């Protein structure tokens, strides 16, 4: 009876754990250093990338929303955003200049 109870408890725990797994295709890391181009994030994240919130040491957290629209640097709301890279736009640039920049950052 105890073995049966332990088996059912273990099976239930595994079922619950499997239900919280995140399906994803990971980024294939090749030669070092690894570099990624985020210039296309105006339509979607690069293949293999995702954004998650509330991560812990044992889980990725919950899938979060990624806003594909260009966002100015002075935005004060939290979240994952499509920003102009500082490589191509000077500090203090107008929002129109930032939005027009093709070099993007996440």
CSV table of C-alpha atoms in Angstrom, one decimal:
chain,number,residue,atom,x,y,z
A,1,UNK,CA,0.0,0.0,0.0
A,2,UNK,CA,2.8,2.4,0.9
A,3,UNK,CA,4.7,1.6,-2.3
A,4,UNK,CA,1.5,2.3,-4.4
A,5,UNK,CA,1.0,5.6,-2.6
A,6,UNK,CA,4.6,6.7,-3.1
A,7,UNK,CA,4.4,5.7,-6.8
A,8,UNK,CA,1.2,7.8,-7.3
A,9,UNK,CA,2.7,10.7,-5.5
A,10,UNK,CA,5.8,10.6,-7.7
A,11,UNK,CA,3.8,10.2,-10.9
A,12,UNK,CA,1.6,13.2,-9.9
A,13,UNK,CA,4.7,15.3,-9.2
A,14,UNK,CA,6.3,14.5,-12.5
A,15,UNK,CA,3.0,15.3,-14.3
A,16,UNK,CA,2.8,18.7,-12.7
A,17,UNK,CA,6.5,19.4,-13.4
A,18,UNK,CA,6.0,18.4,-17.1
A,19,UNK,CA,3.1,20.8,-17.3
A,20,UNK,CA,5.2,23.8,-16.4
A,21,UNK,CA,8.0,23.1,-18.9
A,22,UNK,CA,8.7,25.8,-21.6
A,23,UNK,CA,8.8,24.7,-25.2
A,24,UNK,CA,11.6,26.4,-27.1
A,25,UNK,CA,14.2,25.9,-29.7
A,26,UNK,CA,17.5,27.0,-28.1
A,27,UNK,CA,20.1,29.2,-29.8
A,28,UNK,CA,23.0,27.0,-31.2
A,29,UNK,CA,26.2,28.3,-29.8
A,30,UNK,CA,29.1,27.8,-32.1
A,31,UNK,CA,32.5,29.5,-32.2
A,32,UNK,CA,33.4,32.1,-29.5
A,33,UNK,CA,32.6,34.9,-29.1
A,34,UNK,CA,28.9,34.5,-29.9
A,35,UNK,CA,27.3,37.5,-31.5
A,36,UNK,CA,23.6,38.2,-32.2
A,37,UNK,CA,22.0,40.8,-34.5
A,38,UNK,CA,18.8,42.3,-33.0
A,39,UNK,CA,18.2,44.6,-36.0
A,40,UNK,CA,15.1,42.7,-37.1
A,41,UNK,CA,13.3,43.0,-33.7
A,42,UNK,CA,10.8,45.4,-35.3
A,43,UNK,CA,8.9,42.3,-36.5
A,44,UNK,CA,10.0,39.5,-34.1
A,45,UNK,CA,12.8,38.3,-31.8
A,46,UNK,CA,15.6,36.3,-33.5
A,47,UNK,CA,15.0,32.6,-33.8
A,48,UNK,CA,15.8,30.8,-30.5
A,49,UNK,CA,15.2,33.9,-28.3
A,50,UNK,CA,12.4,34.5,-25.9
A,51,UNK,CA,11.6,36.9,-23.1
A,52,UNK,CA,10.5,35.7,-19.6
A,53,UNK,CA,9.6,37.4,-16.4
A,54,UNK,CA,9.7,36.2,-12.8
A,55,UNK,CA,12.5,33.7,-13.3
A,56,UNK,CA,13.9,31.7,-10.4
A,57,UNK,CA,16.9,29.5,-9.9
A,58,UNK,CA,14.9,26.5,-11.1
A,59,UNK,CA,12.5,27.9,-13.7
A,60,UNK,CA,12.6,30.3,-16.7
A,61,UNK,CA,9.5,32.1,-15.4
A,62,UNK,CA,6.5,33.1,-17.4
A,63,UNK,CA,6.7,34.0,-21.0
A,64,UNK,CA,6.5,37.8,-21.2
A,65,UNK,CA,5.3,40.1,-23.9
A,66,UNK,CA,7.8,41.7,-26.2
A,67,UNK,CA,6.7,45.0,-27.8
A,68,UNK,CA,8.0,45.0,-31.4
A,69,UNK,CA,7.3,48.7,-31.9
A,70,UNK,CA,10.3,51.0,-31.5
A,71,UNK,CA,10.5,52.6,-28.0
A,72,UNK,CA,12.4,55.8,-27.1
A,73,UNK,CA,15.1,55.6,-24.5
A,74,UNK,CA,13.2,57.9,-22.1
A,75,UNK,CA,10.3,55.4,-21.7
A,76,UNK,CA,9.6,54.8,-18.0
A,77,UNK,CA,7.5,51.7,-18.1
A,78,UNK,CA,9.0,48.3,-17.5
A,79,UNK,CA,9.2,45.4,-19.9
A,80,UNK,CA,11.2,44.1,-22.8
A,81,UNK,CA,11.5,46.7,-25.6
A,82,UNK,CA,12.8,47.4,-29.1
A,83,UNK,CA,15.4,50.3,-28.5
A,84,UNK,CA,17.8,52.1,-30.7
A,85,UNK,CA,21.4,50.9,-30.1
A,86,UNK,CA,23.7,53.4,-28.6
A,87,UNK,CA,26.3,52.4,-31.2
A,88,UNK,CA,24.6,54.3,-33.9
A,89,UNK,CA,22.6,57.1,-32.2
A,90,UNK,CA,24.0,59.9,-30.0
A,91,UNK,CA,22.8,60.3,-26.4
A,92,UNK,CA,19.9,62.8,-26.2
A,93,UNK,CA,18.8,62.1,-29.8
A,94,UNK,CA,15.2,62.9,-30.6
A,95,UNK,CA,12.6,60.1,-30.6
A,96,UNK,CA,12.3,60.3,-34.4
A,97,UNK,CA,16.0,59.7,-34.8
A,98,UNK,CA,15.9,56.8,-32.4
A,99,UNK,CA,12.9,55.2,-34.1
A,100,UNK,CA,14.6,55.5,-37.5
A,101,UNK,CA,17.9,53.9,-36.4
A,102,UNK,CA,18.4,50.4,-38.0
A,103,UNK,CA,20.9,49.3,-35.3
A,104,UNK,CA,18.6,47.9,-32.6
A,105,UNK,CA,18.9,46.6,-29.1
A,106,UNK,CA,16.7,44.5,-26.8
